[in-house]
Structure formats: structure tokens, C-alpha cells
Coordinates of C-alpha atoms in Angstrom, one line a residue:
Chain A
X1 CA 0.0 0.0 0.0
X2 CA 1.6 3.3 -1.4
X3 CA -1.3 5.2 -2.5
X4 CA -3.7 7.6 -1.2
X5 CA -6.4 5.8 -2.6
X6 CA -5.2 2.6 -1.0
X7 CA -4.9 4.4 2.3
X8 CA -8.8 6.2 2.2
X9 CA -10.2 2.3 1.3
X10 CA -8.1 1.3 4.6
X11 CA -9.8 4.3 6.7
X12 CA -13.3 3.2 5.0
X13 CA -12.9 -0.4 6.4
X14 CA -11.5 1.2 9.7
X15 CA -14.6 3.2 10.1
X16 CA -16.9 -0.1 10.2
X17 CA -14.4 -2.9 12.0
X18 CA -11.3 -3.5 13.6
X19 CA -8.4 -2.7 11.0
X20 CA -4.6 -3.4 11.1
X21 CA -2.1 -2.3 8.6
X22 CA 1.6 -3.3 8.6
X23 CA 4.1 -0.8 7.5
X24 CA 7.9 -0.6 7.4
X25 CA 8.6 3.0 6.1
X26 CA 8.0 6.2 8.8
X27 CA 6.8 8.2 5.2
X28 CA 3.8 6.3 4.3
X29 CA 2.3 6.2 8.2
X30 CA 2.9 9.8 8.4
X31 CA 0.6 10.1 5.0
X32 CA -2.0 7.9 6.8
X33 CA -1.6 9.8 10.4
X34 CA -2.1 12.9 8.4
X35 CA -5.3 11.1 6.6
X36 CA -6.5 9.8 9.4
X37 CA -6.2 12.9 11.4
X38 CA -8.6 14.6 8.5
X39 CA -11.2 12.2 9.1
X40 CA -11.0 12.7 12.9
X41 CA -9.7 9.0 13.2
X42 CA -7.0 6.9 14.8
X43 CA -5.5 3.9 12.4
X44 CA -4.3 1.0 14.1
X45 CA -0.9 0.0 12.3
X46 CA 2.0 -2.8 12.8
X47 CA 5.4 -2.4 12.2
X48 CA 7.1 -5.2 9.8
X49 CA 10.8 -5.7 11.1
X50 CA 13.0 -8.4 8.5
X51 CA 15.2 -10.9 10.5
X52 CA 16.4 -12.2 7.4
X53 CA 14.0 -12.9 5.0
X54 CA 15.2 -10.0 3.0
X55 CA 11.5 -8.5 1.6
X56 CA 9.7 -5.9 3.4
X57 CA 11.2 -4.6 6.4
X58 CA 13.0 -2.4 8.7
X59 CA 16.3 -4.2 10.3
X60 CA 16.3 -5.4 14.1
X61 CA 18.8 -2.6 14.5
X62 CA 16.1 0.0 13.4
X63 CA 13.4 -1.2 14.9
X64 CA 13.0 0.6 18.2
X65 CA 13.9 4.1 16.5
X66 CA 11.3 3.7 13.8
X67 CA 8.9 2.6 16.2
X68 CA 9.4 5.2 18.4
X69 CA 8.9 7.7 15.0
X70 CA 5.8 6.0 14.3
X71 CA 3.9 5.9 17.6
X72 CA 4.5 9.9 17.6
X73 CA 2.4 10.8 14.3
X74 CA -0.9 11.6 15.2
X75 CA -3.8 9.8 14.0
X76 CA -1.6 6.3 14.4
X77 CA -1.8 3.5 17.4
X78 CA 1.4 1.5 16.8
X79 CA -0.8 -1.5 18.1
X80 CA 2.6 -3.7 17.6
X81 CA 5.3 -5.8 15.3
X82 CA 5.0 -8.0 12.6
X83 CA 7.6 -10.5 11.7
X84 CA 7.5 -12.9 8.2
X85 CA 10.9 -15.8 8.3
X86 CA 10.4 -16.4 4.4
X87 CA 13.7 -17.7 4.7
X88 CA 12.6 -20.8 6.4
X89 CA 11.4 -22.4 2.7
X90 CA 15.2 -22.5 2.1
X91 CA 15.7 -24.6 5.2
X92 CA 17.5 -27.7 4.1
X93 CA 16.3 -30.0 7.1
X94 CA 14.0 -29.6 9.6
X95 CA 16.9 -28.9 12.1
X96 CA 17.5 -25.8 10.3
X97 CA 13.7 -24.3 9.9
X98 CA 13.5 -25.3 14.3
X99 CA 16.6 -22.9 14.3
X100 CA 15.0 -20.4 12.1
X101 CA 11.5 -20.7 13.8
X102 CA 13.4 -20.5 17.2
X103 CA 14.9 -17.7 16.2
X104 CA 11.9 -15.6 14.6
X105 CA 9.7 -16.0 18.2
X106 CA 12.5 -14.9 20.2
X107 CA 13.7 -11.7 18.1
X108 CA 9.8 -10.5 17.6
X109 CA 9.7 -11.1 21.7
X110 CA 12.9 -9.2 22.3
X111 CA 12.0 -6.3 19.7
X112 CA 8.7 -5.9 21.8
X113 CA 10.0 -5.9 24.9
X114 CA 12.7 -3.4 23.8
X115 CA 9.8 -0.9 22.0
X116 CA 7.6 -1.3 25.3
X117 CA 10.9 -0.1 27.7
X118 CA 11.0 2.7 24.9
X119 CA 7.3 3.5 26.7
X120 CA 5.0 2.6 23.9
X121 CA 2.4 0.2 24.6
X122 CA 1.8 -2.8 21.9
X123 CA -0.1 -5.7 22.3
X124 CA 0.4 -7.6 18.9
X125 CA 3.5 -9.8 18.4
X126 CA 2.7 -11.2 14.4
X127 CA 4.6 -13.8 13.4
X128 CA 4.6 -17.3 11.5
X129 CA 4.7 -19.3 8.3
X130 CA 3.5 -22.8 7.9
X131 CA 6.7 -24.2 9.1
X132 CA 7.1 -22.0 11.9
X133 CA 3.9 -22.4 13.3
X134 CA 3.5 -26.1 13.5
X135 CA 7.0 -25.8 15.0
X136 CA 6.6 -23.7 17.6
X137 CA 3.3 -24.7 18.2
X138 CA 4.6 -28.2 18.6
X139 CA 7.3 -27.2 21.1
X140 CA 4.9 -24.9 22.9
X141 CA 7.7 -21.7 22.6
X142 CA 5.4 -18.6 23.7
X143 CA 5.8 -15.1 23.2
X144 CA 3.7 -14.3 19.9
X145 CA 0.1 -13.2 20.0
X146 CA -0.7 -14.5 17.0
X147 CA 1.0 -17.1 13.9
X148 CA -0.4 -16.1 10.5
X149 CA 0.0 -19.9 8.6
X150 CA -1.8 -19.6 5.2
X151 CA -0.3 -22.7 3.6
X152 CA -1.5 -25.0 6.7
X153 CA -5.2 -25.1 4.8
X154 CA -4.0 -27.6 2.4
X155 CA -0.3 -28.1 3.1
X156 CA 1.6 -28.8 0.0
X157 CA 4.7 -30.3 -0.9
X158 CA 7.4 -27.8 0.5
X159 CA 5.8 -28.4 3.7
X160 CA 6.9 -32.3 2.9
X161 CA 10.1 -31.7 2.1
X162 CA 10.9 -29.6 4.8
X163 CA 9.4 -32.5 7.3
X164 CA 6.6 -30.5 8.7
X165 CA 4.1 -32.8 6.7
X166 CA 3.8 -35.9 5.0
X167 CA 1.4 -36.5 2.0
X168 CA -1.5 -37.6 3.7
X169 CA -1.3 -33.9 5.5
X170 CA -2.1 -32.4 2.0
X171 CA -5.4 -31.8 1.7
X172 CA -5.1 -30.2 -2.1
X173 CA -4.8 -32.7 -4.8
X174 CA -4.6 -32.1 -8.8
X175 CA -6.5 -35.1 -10.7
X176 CA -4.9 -35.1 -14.3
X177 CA -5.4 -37.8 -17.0
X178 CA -2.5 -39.7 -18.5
X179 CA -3.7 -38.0 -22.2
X180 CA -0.5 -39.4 -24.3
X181 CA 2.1 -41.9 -24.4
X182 CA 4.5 -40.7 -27.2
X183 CA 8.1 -42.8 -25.8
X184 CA 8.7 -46.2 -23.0
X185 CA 9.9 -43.3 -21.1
X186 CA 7.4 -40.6 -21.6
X187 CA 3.8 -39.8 -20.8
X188 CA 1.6 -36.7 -21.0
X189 CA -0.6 -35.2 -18.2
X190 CA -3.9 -32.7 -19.0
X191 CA -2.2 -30.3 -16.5
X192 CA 0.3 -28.3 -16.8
X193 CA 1.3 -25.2 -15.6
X194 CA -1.9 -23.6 -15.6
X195 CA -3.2 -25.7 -13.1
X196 CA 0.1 -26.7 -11.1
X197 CA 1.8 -23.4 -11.3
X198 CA 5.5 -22.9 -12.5
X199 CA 6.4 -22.6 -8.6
X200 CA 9.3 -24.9 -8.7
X201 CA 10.7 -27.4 -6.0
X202 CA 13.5 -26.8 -3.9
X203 CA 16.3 -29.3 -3.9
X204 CA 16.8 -32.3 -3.2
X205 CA 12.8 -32.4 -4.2
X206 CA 12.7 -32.3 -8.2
X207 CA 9.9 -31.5 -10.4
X208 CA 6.6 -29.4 -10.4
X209 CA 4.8 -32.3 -7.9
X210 CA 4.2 -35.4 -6.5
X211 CA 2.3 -38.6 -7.9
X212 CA 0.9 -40.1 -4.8
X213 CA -1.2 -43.0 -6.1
X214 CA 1.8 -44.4 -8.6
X215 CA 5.4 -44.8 -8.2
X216 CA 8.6 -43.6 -10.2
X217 CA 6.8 -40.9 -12.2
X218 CA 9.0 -37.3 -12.2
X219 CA 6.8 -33.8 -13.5
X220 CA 9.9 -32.7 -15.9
X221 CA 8.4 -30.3 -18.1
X222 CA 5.7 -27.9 -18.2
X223 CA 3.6 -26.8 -21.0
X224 CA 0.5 -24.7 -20.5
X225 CA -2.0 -27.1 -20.7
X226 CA 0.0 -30.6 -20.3
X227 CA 3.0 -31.4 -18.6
X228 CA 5.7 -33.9 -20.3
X229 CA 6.2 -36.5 -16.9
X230 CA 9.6 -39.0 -17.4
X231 CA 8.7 -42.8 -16.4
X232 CA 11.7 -44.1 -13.8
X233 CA 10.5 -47.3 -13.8
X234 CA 8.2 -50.0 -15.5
X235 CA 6.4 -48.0 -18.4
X236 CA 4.0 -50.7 -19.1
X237 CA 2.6 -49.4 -15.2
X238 CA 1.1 -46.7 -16.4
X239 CA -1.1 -46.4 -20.0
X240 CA -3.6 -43.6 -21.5
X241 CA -6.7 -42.7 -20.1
X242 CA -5.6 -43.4 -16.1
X243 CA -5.9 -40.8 -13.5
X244 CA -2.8 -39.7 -11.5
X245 CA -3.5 -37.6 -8.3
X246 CA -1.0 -35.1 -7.7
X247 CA -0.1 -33.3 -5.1
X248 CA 1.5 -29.9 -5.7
X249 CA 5.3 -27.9 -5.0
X250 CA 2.6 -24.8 -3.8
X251 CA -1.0 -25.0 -2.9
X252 CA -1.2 -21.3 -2.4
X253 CA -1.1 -21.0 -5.8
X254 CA -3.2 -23.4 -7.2
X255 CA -6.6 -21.9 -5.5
X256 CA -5.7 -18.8 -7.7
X257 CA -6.0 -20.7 -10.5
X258 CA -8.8 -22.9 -10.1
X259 CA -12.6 -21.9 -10.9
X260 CA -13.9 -24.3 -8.4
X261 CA -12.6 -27.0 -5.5
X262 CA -13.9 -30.0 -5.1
X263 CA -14.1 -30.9 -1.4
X264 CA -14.1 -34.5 -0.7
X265 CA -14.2 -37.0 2.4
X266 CA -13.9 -41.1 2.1
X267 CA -14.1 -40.9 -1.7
X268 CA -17.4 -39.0 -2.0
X269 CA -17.4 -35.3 -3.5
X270 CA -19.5 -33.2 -0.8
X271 CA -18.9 -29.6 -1.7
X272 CA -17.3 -27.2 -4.5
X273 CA -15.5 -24.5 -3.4
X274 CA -14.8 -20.9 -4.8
X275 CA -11.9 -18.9 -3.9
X276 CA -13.4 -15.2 -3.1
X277 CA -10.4 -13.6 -4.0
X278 CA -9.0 -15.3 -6.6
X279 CA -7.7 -13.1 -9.3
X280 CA -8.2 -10.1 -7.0
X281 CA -4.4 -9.2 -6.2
X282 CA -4.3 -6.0 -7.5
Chain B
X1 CA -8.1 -36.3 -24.4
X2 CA -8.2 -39.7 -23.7
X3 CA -11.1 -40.4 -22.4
X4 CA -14.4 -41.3 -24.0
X5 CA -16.0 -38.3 -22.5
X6 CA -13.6 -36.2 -24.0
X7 CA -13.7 -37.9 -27.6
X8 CA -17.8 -37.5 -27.6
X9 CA -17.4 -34.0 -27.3
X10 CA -15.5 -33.5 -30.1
X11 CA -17.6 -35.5 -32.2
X12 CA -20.7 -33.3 -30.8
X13 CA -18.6 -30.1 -32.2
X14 CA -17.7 -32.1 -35.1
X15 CA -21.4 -32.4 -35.8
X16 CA -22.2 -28.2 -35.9
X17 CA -18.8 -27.3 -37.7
X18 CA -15.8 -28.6 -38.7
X19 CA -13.2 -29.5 -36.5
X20 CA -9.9 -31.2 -35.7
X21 CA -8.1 -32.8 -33.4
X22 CA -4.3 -33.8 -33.2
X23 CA -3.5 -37.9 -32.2
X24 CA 0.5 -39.2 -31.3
X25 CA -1.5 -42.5 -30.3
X26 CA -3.2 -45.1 -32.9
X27 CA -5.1 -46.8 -29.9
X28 CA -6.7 -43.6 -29.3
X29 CA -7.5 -43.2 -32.9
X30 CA -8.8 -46.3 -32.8
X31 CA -11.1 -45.5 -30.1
X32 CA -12.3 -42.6 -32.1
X33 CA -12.7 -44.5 -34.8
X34 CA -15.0 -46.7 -33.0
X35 CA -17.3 -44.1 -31.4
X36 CA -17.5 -42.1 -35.0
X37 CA -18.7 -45.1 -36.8
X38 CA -21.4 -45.2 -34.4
X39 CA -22.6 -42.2 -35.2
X40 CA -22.1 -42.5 -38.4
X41 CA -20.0 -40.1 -38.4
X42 CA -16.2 -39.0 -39.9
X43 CA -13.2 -37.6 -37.2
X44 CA -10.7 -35.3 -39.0
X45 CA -7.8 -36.1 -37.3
X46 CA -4.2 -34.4 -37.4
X47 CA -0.8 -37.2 -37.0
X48 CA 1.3 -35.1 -34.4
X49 CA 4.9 -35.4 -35.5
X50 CA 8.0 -34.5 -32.9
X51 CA 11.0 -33.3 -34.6
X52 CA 13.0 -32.7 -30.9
X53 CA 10.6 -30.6 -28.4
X54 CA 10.1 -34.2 -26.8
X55 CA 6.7 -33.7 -25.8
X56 CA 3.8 -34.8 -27.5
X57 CA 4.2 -36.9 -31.3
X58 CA 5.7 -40.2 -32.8
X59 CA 9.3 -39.7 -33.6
X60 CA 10.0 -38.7 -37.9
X61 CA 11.4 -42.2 -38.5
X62 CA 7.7 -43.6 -37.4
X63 CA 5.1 -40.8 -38.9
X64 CA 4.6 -43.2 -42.4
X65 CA 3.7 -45.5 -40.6
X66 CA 1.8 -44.5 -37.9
X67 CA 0.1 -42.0 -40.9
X68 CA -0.8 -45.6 -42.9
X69 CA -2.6 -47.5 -39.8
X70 CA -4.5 -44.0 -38.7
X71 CA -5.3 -43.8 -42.7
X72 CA -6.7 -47.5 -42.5
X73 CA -9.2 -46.8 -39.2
X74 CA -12.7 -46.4 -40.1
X75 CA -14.5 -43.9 -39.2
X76 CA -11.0 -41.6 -39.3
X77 CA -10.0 -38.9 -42.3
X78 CA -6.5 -38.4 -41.7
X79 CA -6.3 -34.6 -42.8
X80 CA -2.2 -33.9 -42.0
X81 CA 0.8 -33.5 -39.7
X82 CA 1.3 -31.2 -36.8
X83 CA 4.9 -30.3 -35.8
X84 CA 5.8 -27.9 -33.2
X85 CA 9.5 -27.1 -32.0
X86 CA 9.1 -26.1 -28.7
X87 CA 12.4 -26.6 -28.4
X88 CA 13.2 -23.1 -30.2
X89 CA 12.7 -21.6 -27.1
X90 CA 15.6 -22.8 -25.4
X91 CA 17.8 -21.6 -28.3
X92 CA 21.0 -19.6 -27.2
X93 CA 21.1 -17.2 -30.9
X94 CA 18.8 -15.8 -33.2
X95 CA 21.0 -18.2 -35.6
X96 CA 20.1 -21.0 -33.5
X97 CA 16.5 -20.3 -33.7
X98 CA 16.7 -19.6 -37.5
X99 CA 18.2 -23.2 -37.8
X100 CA 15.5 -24.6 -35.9
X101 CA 12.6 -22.6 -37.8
X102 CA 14.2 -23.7 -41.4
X103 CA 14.2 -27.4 -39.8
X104 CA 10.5 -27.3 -38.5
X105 CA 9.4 -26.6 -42.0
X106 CA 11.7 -28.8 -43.9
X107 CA 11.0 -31.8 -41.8
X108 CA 7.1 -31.0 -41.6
X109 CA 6.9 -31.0 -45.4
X110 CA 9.7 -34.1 -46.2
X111 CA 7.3 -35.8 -44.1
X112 CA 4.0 -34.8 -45.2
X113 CA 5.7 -35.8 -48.8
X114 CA 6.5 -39.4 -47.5
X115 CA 2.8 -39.6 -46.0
X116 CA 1.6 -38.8 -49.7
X117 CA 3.5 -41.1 -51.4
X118 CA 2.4 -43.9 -49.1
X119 CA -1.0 -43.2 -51.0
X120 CA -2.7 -41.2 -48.1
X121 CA -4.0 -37.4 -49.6
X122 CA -3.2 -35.2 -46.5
X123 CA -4.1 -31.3 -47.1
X124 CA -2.7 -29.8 -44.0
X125 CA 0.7 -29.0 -42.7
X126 CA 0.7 -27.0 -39.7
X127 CA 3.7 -26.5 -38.2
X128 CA 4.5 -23.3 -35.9
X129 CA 5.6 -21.5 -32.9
X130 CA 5.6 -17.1 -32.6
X131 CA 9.7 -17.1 -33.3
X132 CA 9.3 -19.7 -35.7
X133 CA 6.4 -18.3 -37.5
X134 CA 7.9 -14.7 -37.9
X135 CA 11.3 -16.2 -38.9
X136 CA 9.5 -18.1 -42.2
X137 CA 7.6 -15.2 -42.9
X138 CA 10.5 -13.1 -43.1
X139 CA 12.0 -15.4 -45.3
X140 CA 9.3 -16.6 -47.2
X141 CA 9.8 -20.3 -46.5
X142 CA 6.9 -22.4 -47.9
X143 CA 5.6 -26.2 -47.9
X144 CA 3.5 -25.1 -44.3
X145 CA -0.1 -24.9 -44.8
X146 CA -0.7 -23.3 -41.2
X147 CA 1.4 -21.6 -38.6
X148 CA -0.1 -21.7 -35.2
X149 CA 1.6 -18.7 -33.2
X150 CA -0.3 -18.1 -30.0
X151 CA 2.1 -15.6 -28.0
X152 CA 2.5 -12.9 -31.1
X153 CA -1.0 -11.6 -30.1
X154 CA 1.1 -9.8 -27.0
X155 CA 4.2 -10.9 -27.6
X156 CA 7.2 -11.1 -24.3
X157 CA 10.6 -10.5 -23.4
X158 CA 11.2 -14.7 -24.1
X159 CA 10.9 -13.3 -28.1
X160 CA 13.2 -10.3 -26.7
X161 CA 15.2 -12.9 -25.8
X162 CA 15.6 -14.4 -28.8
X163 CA 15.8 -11.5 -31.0
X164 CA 12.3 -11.9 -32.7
X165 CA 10.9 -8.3 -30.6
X166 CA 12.0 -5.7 -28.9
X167 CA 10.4 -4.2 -26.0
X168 CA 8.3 -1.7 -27.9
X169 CA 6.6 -5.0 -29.3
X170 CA 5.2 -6.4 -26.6
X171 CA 2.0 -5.1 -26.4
X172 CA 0.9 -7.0 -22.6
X173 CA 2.6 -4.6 -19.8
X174 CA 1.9 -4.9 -15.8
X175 CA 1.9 -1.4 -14.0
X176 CA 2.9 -2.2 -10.5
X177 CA 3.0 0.4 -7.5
X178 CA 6.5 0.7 -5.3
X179 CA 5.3 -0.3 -1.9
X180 CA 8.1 -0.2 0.0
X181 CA 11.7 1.0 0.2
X182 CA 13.5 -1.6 2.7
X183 CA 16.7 -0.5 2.6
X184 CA 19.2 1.6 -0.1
X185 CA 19.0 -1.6 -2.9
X186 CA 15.9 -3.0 -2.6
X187 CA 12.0 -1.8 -3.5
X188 CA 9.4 -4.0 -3.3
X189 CA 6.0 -3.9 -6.1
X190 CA 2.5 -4.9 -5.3
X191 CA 2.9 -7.3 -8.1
X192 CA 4.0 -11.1 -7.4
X193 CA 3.7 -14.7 -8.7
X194 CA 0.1 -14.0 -8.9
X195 CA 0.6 -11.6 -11.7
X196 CA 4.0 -12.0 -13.5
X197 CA 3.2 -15.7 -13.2
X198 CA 6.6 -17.8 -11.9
X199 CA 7.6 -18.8 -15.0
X200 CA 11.7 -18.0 -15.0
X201 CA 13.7 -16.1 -17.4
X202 CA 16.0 -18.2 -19.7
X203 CA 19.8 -17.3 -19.8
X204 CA 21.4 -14.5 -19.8
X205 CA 17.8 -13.2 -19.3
X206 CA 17.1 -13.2 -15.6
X207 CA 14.3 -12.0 -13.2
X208 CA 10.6 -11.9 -13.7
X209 CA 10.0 -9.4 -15.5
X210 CA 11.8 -6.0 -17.4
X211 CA 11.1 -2.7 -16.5
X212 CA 10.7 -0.1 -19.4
X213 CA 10.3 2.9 -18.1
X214 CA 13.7 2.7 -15.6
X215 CA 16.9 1.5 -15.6
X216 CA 18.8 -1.0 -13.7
X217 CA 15.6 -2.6 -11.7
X218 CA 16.0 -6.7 -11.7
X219 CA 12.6 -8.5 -10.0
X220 CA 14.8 -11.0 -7.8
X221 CA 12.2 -12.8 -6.0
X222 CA 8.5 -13.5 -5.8
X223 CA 6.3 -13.5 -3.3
X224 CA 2.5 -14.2 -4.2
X225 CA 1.2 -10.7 -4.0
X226 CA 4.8 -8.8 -4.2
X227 CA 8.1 -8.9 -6.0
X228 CA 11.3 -8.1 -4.4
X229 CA 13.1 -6.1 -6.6
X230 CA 17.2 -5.0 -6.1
X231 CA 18.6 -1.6 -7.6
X232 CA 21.7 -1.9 -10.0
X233 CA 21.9 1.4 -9.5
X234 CA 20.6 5.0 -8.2
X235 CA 18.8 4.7 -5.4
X236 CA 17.0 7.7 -5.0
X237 CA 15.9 7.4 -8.8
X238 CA 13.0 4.9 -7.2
X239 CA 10.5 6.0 -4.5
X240 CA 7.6 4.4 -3.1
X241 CA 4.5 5.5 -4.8
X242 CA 5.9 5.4 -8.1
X243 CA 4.4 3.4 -11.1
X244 CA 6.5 0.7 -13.0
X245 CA 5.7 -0.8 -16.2
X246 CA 7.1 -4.3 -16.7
X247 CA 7.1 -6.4 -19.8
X248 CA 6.3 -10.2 -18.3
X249 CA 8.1 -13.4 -19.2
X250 CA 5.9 -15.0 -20.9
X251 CA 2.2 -13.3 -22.0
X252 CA 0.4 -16.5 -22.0
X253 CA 0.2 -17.3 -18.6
X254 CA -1.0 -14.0 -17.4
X255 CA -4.2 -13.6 -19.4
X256 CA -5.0 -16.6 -17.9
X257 CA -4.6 -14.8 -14.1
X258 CA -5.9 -11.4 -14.9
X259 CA -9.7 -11.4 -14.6
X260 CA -9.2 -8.0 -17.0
X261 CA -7.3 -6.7 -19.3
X262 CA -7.6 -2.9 -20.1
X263 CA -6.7 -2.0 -24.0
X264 CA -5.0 1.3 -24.4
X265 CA -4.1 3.6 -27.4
X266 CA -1.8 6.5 -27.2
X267 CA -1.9 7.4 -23.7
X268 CA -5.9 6.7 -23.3
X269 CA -7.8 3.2 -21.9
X270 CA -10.2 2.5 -24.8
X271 CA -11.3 -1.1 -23.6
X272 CA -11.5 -4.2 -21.1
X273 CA -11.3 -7.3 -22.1
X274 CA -11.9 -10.6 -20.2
X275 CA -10.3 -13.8 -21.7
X276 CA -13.1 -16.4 -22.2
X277 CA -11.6 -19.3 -21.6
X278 CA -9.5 -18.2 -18.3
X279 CA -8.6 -21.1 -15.5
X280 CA -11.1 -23.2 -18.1
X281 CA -7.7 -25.4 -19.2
X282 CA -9.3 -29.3 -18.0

């Protein structure tokens, strides 16, 4: 959110329920203090501190000062921090994303407590990813307020390689038909990258997903429509017309892409879902 | 298609206009075959051919063939060959592209020639890909009866890339707002995966996207709803509010993630479009 327009449609929401906004630059909460101050209101904002995720962000270092610059404008209530460890995806074991989860809980505590003995009173401590959540939520670490874990709807493969889930966590599963045959080592699916997304895996997991309900099958290639899948084992296993369920490198993704969901439980379609927002990232 | 489902709706189209549909399999053929004689009916079929994308087709050495026992199905009018090099794409030089364009249409109509002197009357050779398409236009290569190139509606920096456009070509542009200003190198856009689509750069192309109208911006990393962008070089040349326009990757994929598209002419938004068939790719 840059815009003034952006910033009004936050004060409209505001006016009817309970709004946060997180921020990381002291310029754009001074346009909204100054906004907000027109309208006769107070806006409730976080502040997003980076402990090494690189993306939005003030540094730990920075984080008390711009805090302190914050909670002055009028028309703002600094209500508290907000910390994202996007870095935790390139964990390469699950000893590594503890570290990194360990390590996100106890700066965001720290930061707080050093913003609150600079006299400012917050309540919020954001934090969380997938990983991190289950993690810490496993291990019972306190400190945060609250754990924002989209990808723990569904789960997905990522979550799988990083040994937070296993496939029979993931909930989100493409259905594609084995369409052609062209090679002993080559079939075709009727989903490619417009269904699975071009989201790719992270080593040592290879290929845009993961055949469940047949073995030895690797998602090489995408196309739009199809994907080219490589046979590592006995070809004569798998012939035109079958169904492979698959699940997929990012779930996340895949509701933006698909018109409907078909909700299941023990093998019987029950509901079809529509994401709300899909498409509406702008 | 594969499935019986699938093969009945093409004979339902088949019955209100004609159509075609492309076959690397004879068992599927046959299948088709089966059904239209049912119905009384006659398929149009197309014998897919791969010449070295490895995806779909039967390799050159077995199109007679294959051509002579899709010929011999009842219910089946074998109407031609479909080639398509893919494989251009991953081509290093305009030189190496032009090599693989003059070999799409040589093989395409050695092949058709074969087919025809096996005694089967074929009447279509479509062969075609955007860089291959423009490449024998521009050099008047015949013996193709159709060139099937999709992404020259828009056109993208992969044709940049290869040296069939330049950026004033590409016609499909995302405006993204900076939303943030982290530190000295990096900006971040409210424009991520969900817009620019994952799909990677090829070397030495890199990032997700090229910014026209400012120098030395690379889009590093995507997030769903942002892109993390570093700065080559000034600084204080970006600041937050400020629009970007970025020519995409690849055009394909986002028409099918934008629920509009607005059409402009010098300076001024004339239309919206909606693409029809959007997230409709089972």
C-alpha cells in the first residue's frame, strides 16, 4: 500500500471494523496519520521488522527508533510488530527451519519488549509461516500473540520436504489424465502449468509435484496445458486414459488458479469451493 | 483427451462445424474411430509429428507408418501433420532459432511428402511456434499450410530474448506500485507470482519481468502478492509510490490470471477485455 487511494479504502474499512495495517517505512504512516487525522480517526498500524528474510522490512537494529517515529504521528496507534521468516522455505532439514523458527519468536519477543521499555504500549506480536507455526506450536515456545499460517489449509509439498508434513497432510490434490504416451519413457498429463503453477521445488525435491497413487513418475516439463512427466520405472505401469492424483510444490497457488474445488471426504465429492479472491491481487 | 467423455465431445462439435483434433496414439485413434462409426460419423484427425521438443508426437522415422494405420481406421479422415519445435525456445542465438525454424518446415513437409506417397491425400501441414512463425515469414519459406503462433497476439521478453521483438513489441505490460523502500538496494511492487506468473527467465535473461520505463531494476524474487526487486543502480531514482511498467516473461500465462485486461491507445484506456476461456484449461 503506497497510494492515497489505498490508504482512504483502509480508513473506509476502519470506520466499520477492527483494521490493522503493517508498514515498514515512517513516510507512508505519516501520510496515513495525516489522513486519518482529516477524518478525525486513529488507524491501528503494525510495524514489519525483517530478520532475514530480506522483503519488506525495517532491520532489528532499526526497529526501536522507527517505532518510536511511528507511535508519535498523530492519528496512528502503533498497536505492535509483525515479523515474516520467508527464509525458512530454504531450510534444508528440519533442524535448520527449528533454528530459524526458534529464532523468529524470540527476536519479535525481544524487539517488543525493547519498544515497550522505549514506553509505547503494543499488544500484537505477528509472526509465523506454515513451518514456523507447527514448529513452535509443537514445542509450545510462547511469546507471539498470533502465527499467521496460510499454507497450513491444504499443506503442500514444500511443507513435505521440509518435514513438517507428509502426504497424507495435503489436503489439495490435482486429478490429471494420462492423455498421451509418445516414448517407453514418456507420458503426458492434461495439467500443466496452468493448473500446477511454474512454482518450482526446492532441492533435493525435483519436479513441479508429486504422484501419490503411482510410483517412479517425475513432472519434468511444463507446457500450459499438459506437462511432459519422465517414467523411472516400469512403463507398461502406467497407460492412457488413467488418472494420476498429484499433489502440488505450492498449494497457495493453485486456488488462484482454479474456478472451483472440489471438497471430498472417504471418496465422495461433498462440496465445491470458490476462492473469493482469486484473481483479486491488485 | 483420452477419455471417451472427451472424444464425444469432439464429435458433438464435429457435428455443428468442422473440427480437428491432433493424435501421437493409434489406440486412441482407434477408439475414435470406433465411437464415430457409431454415429455414423467421420473424425478429422491431425498425426502429431516431434521433430525434438520431446513432448507430445511419434518420432519422424515412425510418422509413415503410424500416418498408414491412422489412414486404415474407419471412421478416421487423416487430414495432416502437426509439428511444433518447442524446443526453439531454449535456443542460445537468433542463428540457432533460424536453424531450428528452417528445420520445422523442412522436416514438416519431407514428411507430409512421405505420407503422400504412401498413397494417403493429407491437405494440411501446420507447423509453428511465434519465433518460428515470424522467422519463415520473413524469409518466405513455404511447404506449411498453417502456422499456429499463439504468444505474437502480446508478444514477451522470451521473443526479446531471442531476437524476434523488442520491448516496444510487446504489447501485454503490468503497472505495478513501489510499496516499499527496505533499505538503499531494494523496493518492493505490489505485483508477485500471482501476476507475473513464476515462469523463470532463460539465460542470460534473468528475473521476472523488465522494467521499461527505468533502468537497472532486476525483479529478484516473488512473493505471491509482491516482488522483491534489487537496484543496480541510483537509489534515490525509485520511490515508493511510483508506477512501474514491466514487460512479463511469458504473456500467456498471465491472461489466464488477470480477470481483466484494459486496451489502451496513445496514452488513453479504450477497452477491457476478459479472456473467455480463463482457469477453463481441463
Amino acid at each position: 500500500v503506497a497510494t492515497d487511494n489505498k490508504l482512504h479504502q483502509f480508513l473506509d474499512l476502519s470506520e466499520r471494523t477492527e483494521m490493522l495495517m503493517s508498514f515498514d517505512s515512517i513516510e507512508t504512516v505519516e501520510r496515513l496519520g495525516k489522513l486519518a487525522c482529516e477524518r478525525r480517526m486513529e488507524a491501528n498500524v503494525l510495524l514489519i521488522i525483517d530478520i532475514g528474510f530480506h522483503r519488506l522490512g525495517v532491520p532489528v537494529g532499526e526497529a526501536v527508533s522507527t517505532a518510536i517515529a511511528m507511535a508519535r504521528v498523530r492519528g496512528i496507534r502503533l498497536r505492535g510488530v509483525q515479523i515474516y521468516a520467508g527464509h525458512i522455505y530454504s531450510s534444508a532439514s528440519l533442524d535448520e527451519a527449528t533454528r530459524i523458527a526458534h529464532d523468529e519468536i524470540a527476536q519479535a519477543a525481544e524487539v517488543a519488549d525493547r519498544i515497550r521499555k522505549a514506553g509505547i504500549e503494543i499488544d500484537i506480536i505477528s509472526i509465523g509461516s506454515t513451518p514456523s507455526s507447527l514448529i513452535i506450536a509443537e514445542r509450545r515456545w510462547t511469546g507471539a500473540t498470533e502465527l499467521r499460517a496460510g499454507n497450513y489449509v491444504f499443506m503442500d509439498r514444500q511443507q513435505v520436504r521440509l518435514g513438517i508434513a507428509n502426504y497424507d497432510d495435503c489436503a489439495l490434490r490435482v486429478f490429471a489424465t494420462v492423455i498421451s504416451k509418445p516414448s517407453r519413457d514418456r507420458i503426458l498429463i492434461d495439467a500443466g502449468s496452468k493448473t500446477l503453477t511454474s512454482d518450482p521445488a526446492r532441492p533435493p525435491f525435483t519436479g513441479f509435484g508429486h504422484v501419490v497413487n503411482k510410483r517412479g513418475i517425475e513432472l519434468s516439463m511444463l507446457s500450459e496445458e499438459v506437462t511432459t512427466c519422465h517414467l523411472a520405472t516400469d512403463a507398461d505401469s502406467v497407460s492412457v486414459g488413467e488418472l494420476l492424483e498429484i499433489v502440488p510444490n505450492h498449494a497457495c497457488m493453485m486456488t488462484n488458479l482454479a474456478e472451483r474445488i472440489y471438497v471430498g471426504r472417504n471418496g465422495l465429492i461433498e462440496d465445491a469451493w470458490t476462492a473469493q479472491a482469486r484473481g483479486k491481487v491488485w
